[in-house]
Structures are given as structure tokens and as C-alpha cells.
Amino acid sequence: MSTPPSTARVADRRQRVQSAEMGLSVLKALTRLGGAASLTATAAEVGESPAKVHRYLASLCQQGFVEQSPTNQHYYLAQESIAIGLAALRQCDPIRLGEASLQRLRQALEVTAFLAVMGNKGATVLRMEEPTLPVTVNIRAGSVLSTLWSATGRVFLGYSNDRQVTDMAEQELAEASAERRAQLDGTRPVEQLRQQVRARGWAMANDSLLKGISALAAPVFDATGNVCACLTTLGATGGFDLRPDGAICPALLQEARLISRAMGYQGH
Amino acid sequence: MSTPPSTARVADRRQRVQSAEMGLSVLKALTRLGGAASLTATAAEVGESPAKVHRYLASLCQQGFVEQSPTNQHYYLAQESIAIGLAALRQCDPIRLGEASLQRLRQALEVTAFLAVMGNKGATVLRMEEPTLPVTVNIRAGSVLSTLWSATGRVFLGYSNDRQVTDMAEQELAEASAERRAQLDGTRPVEQLRQQVRARGWAMANDSLLKGISALAAPVFDATGNVCACLTTLGATGGFDLRPDGAICPALLQEARLISRAMGYQGH
């Protein structure tokens, strides 16, 4: 017989320390208020009495997370808060943080999913998950993907501010056969593709990199708003749902947003 | 009769919440360990038993400050830690954080002290403290100081990566009288001054901006390592100690370092 959920939750709660959590709640409230606020405003935001919140602020001050201004008595996030944020940012890794997303995509959609970063040779696959189907479309970790013809490369083309990425795409365009070039629109196809990706918020490749293979890719952003990785799903063109409101695209975008948020991205 | 210090300290401790502080200590320990560590390593760093530290980590996880990796069970600083750091950085203000330094410099050294930032017209005085002597050297908030001839401007010249700052200095050099130019060394005086400031870590002006006035200035850095303000002391040349190991320079540098640290700067 399994433990009923309510009992499990009580046990879990006992494992924790309530007043430590209250201290952290006060810290979060001060953050929501922009990093600086009066005692009254902080107490109202936490939903506790000023007397109680004052004790927790005293502890936060004692530990260097908060400081009180001598001029207006407001509380400010201080040095230790910055130090923790910087340490958290330094160890942020979209691949580690995206692990769970890859697994959820594989399980829910039975598609191959991977995470890539922009390497010095182009978009590079770092981590992948493939479904447990008898036949799957596979991609190898370490593979470098085309900037212009892969969905992954197109995400970096759309969002990277690195001039080198555009140069790689222009280079690939110059080297492409007439047949391949015909897949792209307009007189300035690289720029148009870039704008299209940004307008949509994701990129697609439909037989453009490899015949019979389709992919959807979404950007992962870091705390500074730069694209730091790309989350991609792919499959055989016939059985892969490329529609923006289909089975795959919304789920992919949702997972990419979750990874971005874990990276400290505050947009969306 | 005043309260004896020991009693005051006990009262102060009663105002705080011990287990909230323990939670924050665990968070700081994880930060010192680079933002990610095992339970054993974290407990060793805090100096408490793993069982006890585990309860606090559970609370930190519950509040989103920490996450446990499903692959290696290590604890990582997570989203809320980043959010707090970013909020703390956003409300960092060298002028507010430097207020106490200005007062200490004034009180300890009886010199005029001010904080300036680089504005669009040049180094601009924002906040000043003057000693309570009958005659003092005064400077007005809002004043814009020369980039080339003031100690304050020279700090920004030395540390700013903004091309515009160098341009301002070159412009001032081109417009200077032969007599003034003769105060500077070498064939490329702006570049030499820049290198000198960086090598020393502070800047000096000895009658160069105004005859009879000397000043010492030190850079204040922000969390990204950029110069965000300048802390300057000044006085009448005859009575102002310009020596690097004199009464003023070490105290000025120490206060500038304190402000930088409060800004989240992790160098020095």
C-alpha cells in the first residue's frame, strides 16, 4: 500500500525548516518590489505583520543579504544577494538545465530531441534523447549543423548578434546549388530568414538539410537575453508535425521557455 | 547609564531568527563552493551535520533558490538565486552605496570628498561632503570636470572602455595652451596618462585643473568590472597630502574598494 499523498506532504514539510523559508520569502518579496522597499511595503508584500517581517529583515541584514539605508530606512538587497546571483549565473548550463526537457519531449511526443550550442564551427549538438521506437531518426552528439539549412542553425541565425553567424550563412548560400537556393525566398534570403525566425520565435527545416527529415527548433535565452542554446526536435518528414499549432511546436516552445527561465531569463 | 554592550548584543540577537540565518548560511556556503556542491561538501563548508544541512537545503529547494540535479544529486543555485542577484544589481547605486565613505573621509581626514559619474558631457559631480573647517575647497554637485586635467576625469580616462572618453581627452589636449600641454609627458600624452592611471590604480591632479588645488581620485567598479563612479578627495595644494603612502591615498583607495565590493565587484 502506498502512502497517501497528504501524509507524504506532511512528512516532506517536516523535513524542512519553516522559519528558514519565511526568511527566503521576505527576500523574494523584496526582489518582487524591485530590490528596495520600506518595512511596511515589504510586510504587505509578504502578507505578515511588520513586527514579524522586521525580525527576518534583521537576520537578512546580519547575513549581508539586505542593508538598511541610513537616509530613508528602506531595505535594499545587498552584497551577498549579488554574490549569490553571480554564482548562480556562472554555473548555469543550458545543457544540464535542459536535460529534463529533452526527456519530457521524448516521452510525450516520441520524437528525437536535442540541445545544441553555437560552437566555433557552427551549431553543435551536445545532448540528445531518442524515443524507444524500433526506427528513429538519430543525430550524433558533436555533429555540427548548417547555419542556413538546419532548423537549429536558423535559430542561431535569427537570434545571435554575432556577425560570424551571418557570415557563415552567407557563405553557405554562396556555395549552395541553384536547386537548394530556390528553396529560399527573396533577394536577400539570409536577412529574410533571420527576420522570419525572429517574427515566429522558432525555426523550421522541411527537407532542407536532409531530404525526408524535418525539424522544429526554439531558442534558449540566458539571463542577459542572449541566445545560449537551441532546443530542437526532429523526425521523418511524413510523420513529423510541423504545424505551429500542432502536437510538437507548442510543447517545444514551452520547454525552451522553461530552460530559459531556469537560466535566469526574465523576458517572454 | 548606558546598556552594557553584551546585553545589547543579546537583545539584538533576540530580534533575529536563528534558523532563517542558518538557511542563509547554507546558501552562502553553496555560493562559496562555486554555486554547486554535494550535500557532504555543503555540510562541511557550513560546519554542521549533513542531516541538519539537508533540512535547510530542502527549504531552499522548496523556495526555488536551489535545485537538486537528478543525475548526480548535487545541489545547484537555481532561478530565485539568479532573480535576487539581478534585482540587487539593478538597484545598485554607487552614489547611495558611497554615502558612508564620503562621510568617513570627511570625518577622518577633514578633506572635501565627492562622488562623480561619467555623464554625456564628461565626469559629473553627483554627491559631495565638505569638512566643517572655516575655509574649505568646495565643488558644486552637477559640475562637469575635465577628462584630461582633473583627477576625476583621469580615473575615467584610465578605466573606461568608452571610446568617447578618450576622444574628449584628445580634444582637450588639442585645445590646451602650450604651457598646459607642457605639464604632460611624452609624445602620446593621453595614452601615457591612461596607462599611468591603470598602473597606479588611482589618479592625481596637482594644480593641473585649477592652480592651488590638488586632488586624488580612485575608481569604483561594478559587478561586471566596469568603472561606474569615481571617488575623489581634494584640497588646497599646500595642505593636501598627495603622497601614495600619505594620510589620504590609502584611505581613499580603501573606501573606493568598499563601495566597489558593495556594488558586487569581485576583483581586487
Coordinates of C-alpha atoms in Angstrom, one line a residue:
Chain A
M1 CA 0.0 0.0 0.0
S2 CA 1.4 3.4 -1.0
T3 CA 1.4 6.3 1.5
P4 CA -1.5 8.6 0.9
P5 CA -0.3 11.9 -0.7
S6 CA -1.4 14.1 2.2
T7 CA 0.8 12.2 4.7
A8 CA 3.7 12.3 2.3
R9 CA 3.3 16.0 2.0
V10 CA 3.3 16.4 5.9
A11 CA 6.5 14.3 6.1
D12 CA 8.1 16.4 3.4
R13 CA 7.2 19.6 5.3
R14 CA 8.7 18.2 8.5
Q15 CA 12.0 17.7 6.6
R16 CA 12.1 21.4 6.0
V17 CA 12.6 24.4 8.2
Q18 CA 9.6 26.8 8.3
S19 CA 11.4 29.9 9.5
A20 CA 14.2 29.5 7.0
E21 CA 11.5 29.5 4.3
M22 CA 9.9 32.6 5.8
G23 CA 13.3 34.4 5.6
L24 CA 13.6 33.4 1.9
S25 CA 10.0 34.6 1.3
V26 CA 11.0 38.0 2.7
L27 CA 14.0 38.0 0.4
K28 CA 11.7 37.1 -2.6
A29 CA 9.2 39.8 -1.6
L30 CA 12.0 42.5 -1.6
T31 CA 13.0 41.2 -5.0
R32 CA 9.5 41.5 -6.4
L33 CA 9.4 45.1 -5.1
G34 CA 12.4 45.9 -7.2
G35 CA 15.2 45.2 -4.7
A36 CA 14.4 48.0 -2.3
A37 CA 11.4 48.8 -0.2
S38 CA 10.2 50.1 3.2
L39 CA 9.3 47.7 6.1
T40 CA 5.6 48.5 5.6
A41 CA 5.7 47.7 1.9
T42 CA 7.8 44.5 2.4
A43 CA 5.4 43.3 5.2
A44 CA 2.4 43.9 2.9
E45 CA 4.1 42.0 0.1
V46 CA 4.8 39.0 2.3
G47 CA 1.4 39.2 3.9
E48 CA 2.7 39.1 7.5
S49 CA 2.9 41.7 10.3
P50 CA 5.6 44.4 10.1
A51 CA 6.9 43.2 13.6
K52 CA 7.4 39.7 12.3
V53 CA 8.9 40.7 9.0
H54 CA 11.2 43.1 10.8
R55 CA 12.9 40.2 12.6
Y56 CA 13.5 38.4 9.4
L57 CA 14.9 41.5 7.8
A58 CA 17.3 41.9 10.8
S59 CA 18.5 38.3 10.0
L60 CA 18.9 39.1 6.3
C61 CA 20.9 42.2 7.2
Q62 CA 23.0 40.3 9.7
Q63 CA 23.9 37.8 6.9
G64 CA 24.7 40.6 4.4
F65 CA 21.8 39.9 2.0
V66 CA 20.0 43.1 2.8
E67 CA 21.1 46.6 4.0
Q68 CA 19.1 49.3 5.6
S69 CA 19.6 52.8 4.2
P70 CA 20.6 55.3 6.9
T71 CA 18.8 58.1 5.0
N72 CA 15.3 56.7 4.3
Q73 CA 15.3 53.5 6.4
H74 CA 14.4 51.4 3.3
Y75 CA 15.8 47.9 2.9
Y76 CA 17.9 47.2 -0.1
L77 CA 19.2 43.9 -1.5
A78 CA 23.0 44.0 -0.7
Q79 CA 26.3 42.3 -1.4
E80 CA 25.5 38.7 -0.6
S81 CA 22.4 38.8 -2.8
I82 CA 24.6 39.9 -5.7
A83 CA 27.2 37.3 -4.9
I84 CA 24.6 34.5 -4.9
G85 CA 23.1 35.7 -8.2
L86 CA 26.5 35.9 -9.8
A87 CA 27.5 32.4 -8.6
A88 CA 24.1 31.0 -9.8
L89 CA 24.6 32.6 -13.2
R90 CA 28.2 31.3 -13.5
Q91 CA 27.1 27.7 -13.1
C92 CA 24.1 28.0 -15.3
D93 CA 24.3 25.5 -18.1
P94 CA 21.5 25.1 -20.6
I95 CA 22.5 21.5 -21.3
R96 CA 22.2 20.5 -17.6
L97 CA 19.1 22.6 -17.2
G98 CA 17.6 21.2 -20.4
E99 CA 18.1 17.5 -19.5
A100 CA 14.5 17.2 -18.1
S101 CA 13.0 19.0 -21.2
L102 CA 14.7 16.5 -23.6
Q103 CA 13.2 13.6 -21.6
R104 CA 9.8 15.1 -21.4
L105 CA 9.7 15.8 -25.2
R106 CA 10.9 12.3 -26.0
Q107 CA 8.3 10.7 -23.6
A108 CA 5.3 12.9 -24.6
L109 CA 5.9 13.1 -28.3
E110 CA 8.0 10.1 -29.2
V111 CA 10.4 12.4 -31.2
T112 CA 14.1 12.8 -31.2
A113 CA 15.1 15.9 -29.3
F114 CA 18.5 17.6 -28.8
L115 CA 20.2 20.6 -27.4
A116 CA 22.8 22.5 -29.4
V117 CA 25.1 25.5 -28.8
M118 CA 26.9 27.8 -31.2
G119 CA 30.4 26.5 -31.5
N120 CA 33.3 27.9 -33.4
K121 CA 32.4 25.7 -36.5
G122 CA 28.7 26.3 -36.2
A123 CA 25.7 25.0 -34.3
T124 CA 26.9 21.9 -32.4
V125 CA 24.8 19.1 -31.0
L126 CA 25.7 18.5 -27.3
R127 CA 23.0 16.3 -25.8
M128 CA 20.2 14.2 -27.4
E129 CA 17.4 11.9 -26.4
E130 CA 15.8 9.5 -28.9
P131 CA 12.5 7.7 -28.5
T132 CA 12.4 3.9 -27.9
L133 CA 10.7 3.3 -31.2
P134 CA 12.1 0.5 -33.5
V135 CA 13.1 3.0 -36.1
T136 CA 14.2 6.6 -35.1
V137 CA 15.9 9.5 -36.7
N138 CA 19.2 9.8 -35.0
I139 CA 21.7 12.6 -34.6
R140 CA 25.1 12.3 -33.1
A141 CA 26.4 14.5 -30.2
G142 CA 29.3 16.6 -31.6
S143 CA 27.7 17.0 -35.0
V144 CA 28.0 20.5 -36.5
L145 CA 24.8 21.6 -38.3
S146 CA 24.4 24.0 -41.2
T147 CA 23.6 27.6 -40.2
L148 CA 21.5 28.2 -43.2
W149 CA 19.8 24.8 -43.9
S150 CA 19.1 23.3 -40.5
A151 CA 16.4 24.5 -38.1
T152 CA 18.9 24.7 -35.3
G153 CA 21.3 26.8 -37.3
R154 CA 18.4 29.1 -38.3
V155 CA 17.6 29.7 -34.6
F156 CA 21.1 31.0 -34.1
L157 CA 20.9 33.0 -37.3
G158 CA 17.7 34.6 -36.1
Y159 CA 18.8 35.4 -32.6
S160 CA 22.6 35.6 -32.4
N161 CA 24.2 39.1 -32.5
D162 CA 27.5 37.6 -33.6
R163 CA 28.4 38.8 -37.1
Q164 CA 30.2 35.5 -37.7
V165 CA 26.9 33.6 -37.7
T166 CA 25.5 35.7 -40.5
D167 CA 28.8 35.3 -42.4
M168 CA 28.6 31.5 -42.1
A169 CA 25.0 31.6 -43.5
E170 CA 26.1 33.9 -46.4
Q171 CA 29.0 31.6 -47.1
E172 CA 26.7 28.6 -47.3
L173 CA 24.3 30.5 -49.5
A174 CA 27.2 31.3 -51.9
E175 CA 28.2 27.6 -52.1
A176 CA 24.7 26.2 -52.5
S177 CA 23.4 24.6 -55.7
A178 CA 20.8 26.5 -57.7
E179 CA 18.2 23.9 -56.6
R180 CA 18.9 24.5 -53.0
R181 CA 18.9 28.3 -53.3
A182 CA 15.5 28.0 -54.9
Q183 CA 14.1 26.8 -51.5
L184 CA 14.7 30.3 -50.1
D185 CA 12.7 33.4 -50.8
G186 CA 13.6 36.9 -51.9
T187 CA 16.7 38.8 -53.0
R188 CA 18.3 38.8 -49.5
P189 CA 17.4 35.3 -48.3
V190 CA 19.7 35.3 -45.3
E191 CA 18.2 38.5 -43.9
Q192 CA 14.7 37.4 -44.7
L193 CA 15.2 34.1 -42.9
R194 CA 16.6 35.9 -39.9
Q195 CA 13.6 38.2 -39.7
Q196 CA 11.2 35.3 -40.2
V197 CA 12.7 33.3 -37.3
R198 CA 12.5 36.3 -35.0
A199 CA 8.9 37.1 -36.0
R200 CA 7.9 33.5 -35.3
G201 CA 10.1 32.8 -32.3
W202 CA 11.1 29.4 -33.7
A203 CA 12.6 27.9 -36.9
M204 CA 11.7 25.1 -39.1
A205 CA 13.6 22.9 -41.6
N206 CA 11.5 20.9 -44.1
D207 CA 13.7 18.6 -46.1
S208 CA 16.2 21.5 -46.4
L209 CA 19.1 20.0 -44.6
L210 CA 18.4 16.3 -45.4
K211 CA 15.7 15.0 -47.7
G212 CA 13.0 13.3 -45.8
I213 CA 13.9 14.9 -42.5
S214 CA 12.0 17.8 -40.8
A215 CA 12.8 19.7 -37.7
L216 CA 11.5 22.4 -35.4
A217 CA 13.9 24.4 -33.2
A218 CA 13.4 27.0 -30.5
P219 CA 15.9 29.4 -28.8
V220 CA 17.0 29.2 -25.2
F221 CA 18.0 32.5 -23.7
D222 CA 20.3 33.3 -20.8
A223 CA 19.9 36.0 -18.1
T224 CA 21.3 38.7 -20.3
G225 CA 18.8 37.9 -23.1
N226 CA 21.3 36.3 -25.4
V227 CA 20.5 33.0 -27.2
C228 CA 22.7 30.5 -25.4
A229 CA 21.4 27.2 -26.8
C230 CA 18.8 25.7 -29.2
L231 CA 16.2 23.1 -28.3
T232 CA 15.4 21.0 -31.4
T233 CA 13.0 18.2 -32.3
L234 CA 13.2 16.2 -35.5
G235 CA 11.7 13.3 -37.3
A236 CA 10.9 11.8 -40.7
T237 CA 9.1 14.4 -42.8
G238 CA 6.0 12.2 -43.4
G239 CA 5.3 11.6 -39.7
F240 CA 6.6 14.9 -38.2
D241 CA 4.0 17.5 -37.3
L242 CA 5.4 20.9 -38.5
R243 CA 2.3 22.9 -37.8
P244 CA 2.7 25.9 -35.5
D245 CA -0.4 24.8 -33.5
G246 CA 0.3 21.0 -34.0
A247 CA 1.4 18.4 -31.5
I248 CA 5.1 19.4 -31.4
C249 CA 5.6 23.2 -31.8
P250 CA 3.8 24.5 -28.7
A251 CA 5.3 21.8 -26.5
L252 CA 8.8 22.6 -27.8
L253 CA 8.3 26.3 -27.2
Q254 CA 7.1 25.7 -23.7
E255 CA 10.1 23.5 -22.8
A256 CA 12.5 26.1 -24.4
R257 CA 10.8 28.8 -22.2
L258 CA 11.3 26.6 -19.1
I259 CA 15.0 26.2 -19.8
S260 CA 15.4 30.0 -20.4
R261 CA 13.6 30.8 -17.2
A262 CA 15.9 28.4 -15.3
M263 CA 18.9 30.2 -16.9
G264 CA 17.6 33.5 -15.3
Y265 CA 16.0 34.9 -18.5
Q266 CA 13.3 37.3 -17.5
G267 CA 11.7 38.0 -20.9
H268 CA 8.8 36.2 -22.5
Chain B
M1 CA 23.6 54.8 32.3
S2 CA 24.1 53.1 29.0
T3 CA 23.3 49.4 28.4
P4 CA 26.4 47.3 28.6
P5 CA 27.4 46.1 25.1
S6 CA 26.9 42.4 25.9
T7 CA 23.3 42.9 26.9
A8 CA 22.7 45.0 23.8
R9 CA 24.1 42.2 21.6
V10 CA 21.8 39.6 23.2
A11 CA 18.8 41.8 22.6
D12 CA 19.8 42.3 19.0
R13 CA 20.2 38.5 18.6
R14 CA 16.7 38.0 20.0
Q15 CA 15.3 40.3 17.4
R16 CA 16.6 38.0 14.7
V17 CA 15.6 34.5 13.7
Q18 CA 18.3 31.9 14.1
S19 CA 17.1 29.3 11.7
A20 CA 16.5 31.9 9.0
E21 CA 20.1 32.8 9.4
M22 CA 21.2 29.1 9.2
G23 CA 19.3 28.8 5.9
L24 CA 21.1 31.9 4.5
S25 CA 24.4 30.4 5.7
V26 CA 23.8 27.3 3.7
L27 CA 23.0 29.5 0.7
K28 CA 26.3 31.4 1.2
A29 CA 28.2 28.1 1.6
L30 CA 26.9 26.8 -1.7
T31 CA 28.0 30.1 -3.3
R32 CA 31.5 29.8 -1.8
L33 CA 31.6 26.3 -3.3
G34 CA 31.0 27.8 -6.8
G35 CA 27.2 27.5 -6.8
A36 CA 27.0 23.7 -7.0
A37 CA 28.1 21.0 -4.5
S38 CA 27.2 17.7 -2.9
L39 CA 25.4 17.5 0.5
T40 CA 28.6 16.3 2.1
A41 CA 30.7 19.2 0.7
T42 CA 28.0 21.8 1.6
A43 CA 27.7 20.4 5.2
A44 CA 31.4 20.5 5.6
E45 CA 31.5 24.1 4.4
V46 CA 28.8 25.2 6.8
G47 CA 30.3 23.2 9.6
E48 CA 27.1 21.4 10.5
S49 CA 25.9 17.8 10.2
P50 CA 24.7 16.6 6.8
A51 CA 21.3 15.7 8.3
K52 CA 20.8 19.2 9.6
V53 CA 22.0 20.9 6.4
H54 CA 19.8 18.6 4.4
R55 CA 16.7 20.1 6.0
Y56 CA 17.8 23.6 5.1
L57 CA 18.6 22.5 1.5
A58 CA 15.1 21.1 1.3
S59 CA 13.7 24.5 2.3
L60 CA 16.0 26.3 -0.2
C61 CA 14.8 23.9 -2.9
Q62 CA 11.2 24.4 -1.9
Q63 CA 11.6 28.2 -2.3
G64 CA 13.3 27.8 -5.7
F65 CA 16.8 29.1 -4.5
V66 CA 18.4 25.7 -5.0
E67 CA 17.8 22.7 -7.2
Q68 CA 19.0 19.1 -6.9
S69 CA 20.4 17.5 -10.0
P70 CA 18.6 14.2 -10.8
T71 CA 21.8 12.9 -12.3
N72 CA 24.4 13.4 -9.6
Q73 CA 22.3 14.6 -6.6
H74 CA 24.4 17.7 -6.3
Y75 CA 22.7 20.9 -5.2
Y76 CA 22.8 23.9 -7.6
L77 CA 21.9 27.6 -7.1
A78 CA 18.7 28.0 -9.1
Q79 CA 16.3 30.5 -10.6
E80 CA 15.3 32.5 -7.4
S81 CA 19.0 33.0 -6.6
I82 CA 19.5 34.5 -10.1
A83 CA 16.4 36.7 -9.7
I84 CA 17.6 38.1 -6.4
G85 CA 21.1 38.8 -7.8
L86 CA 19.7 40.5 -10.8
A87 CA 17.3 42.6 -8.7
A88 CA 20.2 43.5 -6.3
L89 CA 22.4 44.5 -9.3
R90 CA 19.6 46.7 -10.8
Q91 CA 19.2 48.8 -7.7
C92 CA 22.9 49.1 -7.0
D93 CA 23.8 52.8 -7.0
P94 CA 27.4 53.9 -6.3
I95 CA 26.2 57.2 -5.0
R96 CA 23.9 55.7 -2.4
L97 CA 26.4 53.0 -1.5
G98 CA 29.2 55.6 -1.3
E99 CA 27.4 57.9 1.1
A100 CA 29.0 56.4 4.2
S101 CA 32.5 56.6 2.5
L102 CA 32.2 60.3 1.8
Q103 CA 31.3 60.9 5.5
R104 CA 34.1 58.7 6.8
L105 CA 36.7 60.5 4.5
R106 CA 35.4 63.9 5.6
Q107 CA 35.5 63.0 9.3
A108 CA 38.8 61.1 9.4
L109 CA 40.8 63.4 7.0
E110 CA 39.0 66.8 7.1
V111 CA 39.1 66.9 3.3
T112 CA 36.4 67.6 0.8
A113 CA 35.3 64.3 -0.8
F114 CA 32.9 63.7 -3.7
L115 CA 31.5 61.0 -6.0
A116 CA 31.2 61.5 -9.7
V117 CA 30.0 59.5 -12.7
M118 CA 30.7 59.8 -16.4
G119 CA 27.9 61.8 -17.9
N120 CA 27.4 62.6 -21.5
K121 CA 29.3 65.9 -21.1
G122 CA 32.1 64.4 -19.0
A123 CA 32.8 63.4 -15.4
T124 CA 30.0 64.9 -13.4
V125 CA 29.9 65.5 -9.6
L126 CA 26.8 64.0 -8.0
R127 CA 27.3 64.0 -4.2
M128 CA 29.9 65.8 -2.0
E129 CA 30.8 66.2 1.6
E130 CA 32.8 69.1 2.9
P131 CA 34.6 69.3 6.2
T132 CA 33.4 71.7 8.9
L133 CA 36.6 73.8 8.7
P134 CA 36.2 77.6 8.5
V135 CA 37.7 77.6 5.0
T136 CA 37.2 74.7 2.6
V137 CA 37.7 73.9 -1.0
N138 CA 34.2 73.5 -2.4
I139 CA 32.8 71.8 -5.5
R140 CA 29.3 72.0 -6.7
A141 CA 27.1 69.0 -7.4
G142 CA 26.4 69.0 -11.1
S143 CA 29.8 70.3 -12.1
V144 CA 31.3 68.7 -15.1
L145 CA 35.1 68.1 -14.7
S146 CA 37.8 68.0 -17.4
T147 CA 38.7 64.5 -18.6
L148 CA 42.3 65.4 -19.2
W149 CA 43.1 67.9 -16.4
S150 CA 41.1 66.7 -13.4
A151 CA 42.0 63.7 -11.2
T152 CA 38.4 62.5 -11.6
G153 CA 38.4 62.7 -15.3
R154 CA 41.7 60.9 -15.4
V155 CA 40.2 58.0 -13.5
F156 CA 37.6 57.6 -16.2
L157 CA 40.2 58.0 -18.9
G158 CA 42.2 55.2 -17.3
Y159 CA 39.4 52.7 -16.8
S160 CA 36.6 53.5 -19.2
N161 CA 36.3 51.4 -22.3
D162 CA 34.2 54.0 -23.9
R163 CA 36.0 55.5 -27.0
Q164 CA 34.2 58.8 -26.3
V165 CA 36.1 59.3 -23.1
T166 CA 39.5 59.1 -25.0
D167 CA 38.1 61.4 -27.7
M168 CA 37.2 64.0 -25.1
A169 CA 40.7 63.9 -23.6
E170 CA 42.3 64.2 -27.1
Q171 CA 40.0 67.1 -27.8
E172 CA 41.0 68.9 -24.6
L173 CA 44.7 68.3 -25.4
A174 CA 44.3 69.8 -28.8
E175 CA 42.7 72.9 -27.3
A176 CA 45.2 73.3 -24.5
S177 CA 47.7 76.1 -24.3
A178 CA 51.4 75.3 -24.8
E179 CA 52.0 75.9 -21.1
R180 CA 49.3 73.4 -20.1
R181 CA 50.5 70.8 -22.6
A182 CA 54.0 71.0 -21.1
Q183 CA 52.6 69.5 -17.8
L184 CA 52.1 66.2 -19.6
D185 CA 54.8 63.8 -20.7
G186 CA 55.7 62.1 -23.9
T187 CA 54.6 62.1 -27.5
R188 CA 51.2 60.4 -26.8
P189 CA 50.3 62.1 -23.5
V190 CA 46.7 60.8 -23.4
E191 CA 47.7 57.2 -23.8
Q192 CA 50.6 57.6 -21.3
L193 CA 48.3 59.1 -18.7
R194 CA 45.8 56.3 -19.3
Q195 CA 48.5 53.7 -18.7
Q196 CA 49.8 55.5 -15.7
V197 CA 46.4 55.6 -14.0
R198 CA 45.9 51.9 -14.6
A199 CA 49.3 51.0 -13.3
R200 CA 48.8 53.0 -10.1
G201 CA 45.1 52.3 -9.6
W202 CA 44.3 55.9 -8.9
A203 CA 44.8 59.4 -10.4
M204 CA 46.2 62.7 -9.2
A205 CA 45.8 66.3 -10.2
N206 CA 48.4 68.7 -8.9
D207 CA 47.4 72.3 -9.9
S208 CA 46.5 70.9 -13.3
L209 CA 42.8 71.7 -13.3
L210 CA 43.0 74.8 -11.1
K211 CA 46.1 76.4 -9.7
G212 CA 46.4 75.8 -6.0
I213 CA 44.1 72.8 -5.9
S214 CA 45.2 69.2 -5.7
A215 CA 43.1 66.1 -5.9
L216 CA 43.4 62.3 -5.6
A217 CA 40.8 60.1 -7.2
A218 CA 40.1 56.3 -7.2
P219 CA 37.8 54.2 -9.4
V220 CA 34.6 52.4 -8.2
F221 CA 33.8 49.3 -10.1
D222 CA 30.5 47.5 -10.6
A223 CA 29.8 43.7 -10.7
T224 CA 30.8 43.5 -14.4
G225 CA 34.2 45.1 -13.6
N226 CA 33.4 48.4 -15.4
V227 CA 34.2 51.7 -13.7
C228 CA 30.9 53.1 -12.6
A229 CA 31.9 56.0 -10.5
C230 CA 34.9 57.9 -9.1
L231 CA 35.6 58.7 -5.5
T232 CA 37.7 61.9 -5.2
T233 CA 39.2 64.0 -2.4
L234 CA 40.6 67.4 -2.9
G235 CA 42.1 70.4 -1.1
A236 CA 44.4 73.4 -1.3
T237 CA 47.8 72.2 -2.8
G238 CA 49.9 73.3 0.2
G239 CA 47.9 71.4 2.8
F240 CA 46.8 68.3 0.7
D241 CA 48.9 65.2 1.1
L242 CA 49.4 63.7 -2.4
R243 CA 51.9 61.0 -1.4
P244 CA 50.8 57.5 -2.3
D245 CA 51.5 56.3 1.2
G246 CA 50.4 59.5 2.9
A247 CA 47.4 60.2 5.0
I248 CA 44.9 60.4 2.2
C249 CA 45.7 58.0 -0.7
P250 CA 45.4 54.7 1.2
A251 CA 42.2 55.7 2.9
L252 CA 40.7 56.8 -0.4
L253 CA 41.6 53.6 -2.1
Q254 CA 40.2 51.6 0.8
E255 CA 36.8 53.4 0.7
A256 CA 36.7 53.0 -3.1
R257 CA 37.2 49.3 -2.7
L258 CA 34.4 49.1 -0.1
I259 CA 32.0 50.8 -2.5
S260 CA 33.1 48.5 -5.4
R261 CA 32.5 45.5 -3.2
A262 CA 29.0 46.7 -2.2
M263 CA 28.4 47.1 -6.0
G264 CA 29.1 43.4 -6.4
Y265 CA 32.6 43.8 -7.8
Q266 CA 34.6 40.6 -7.2
G267 CA 38.1 41.8 -8.3
H268 CA 40.9 43.4 -6.2

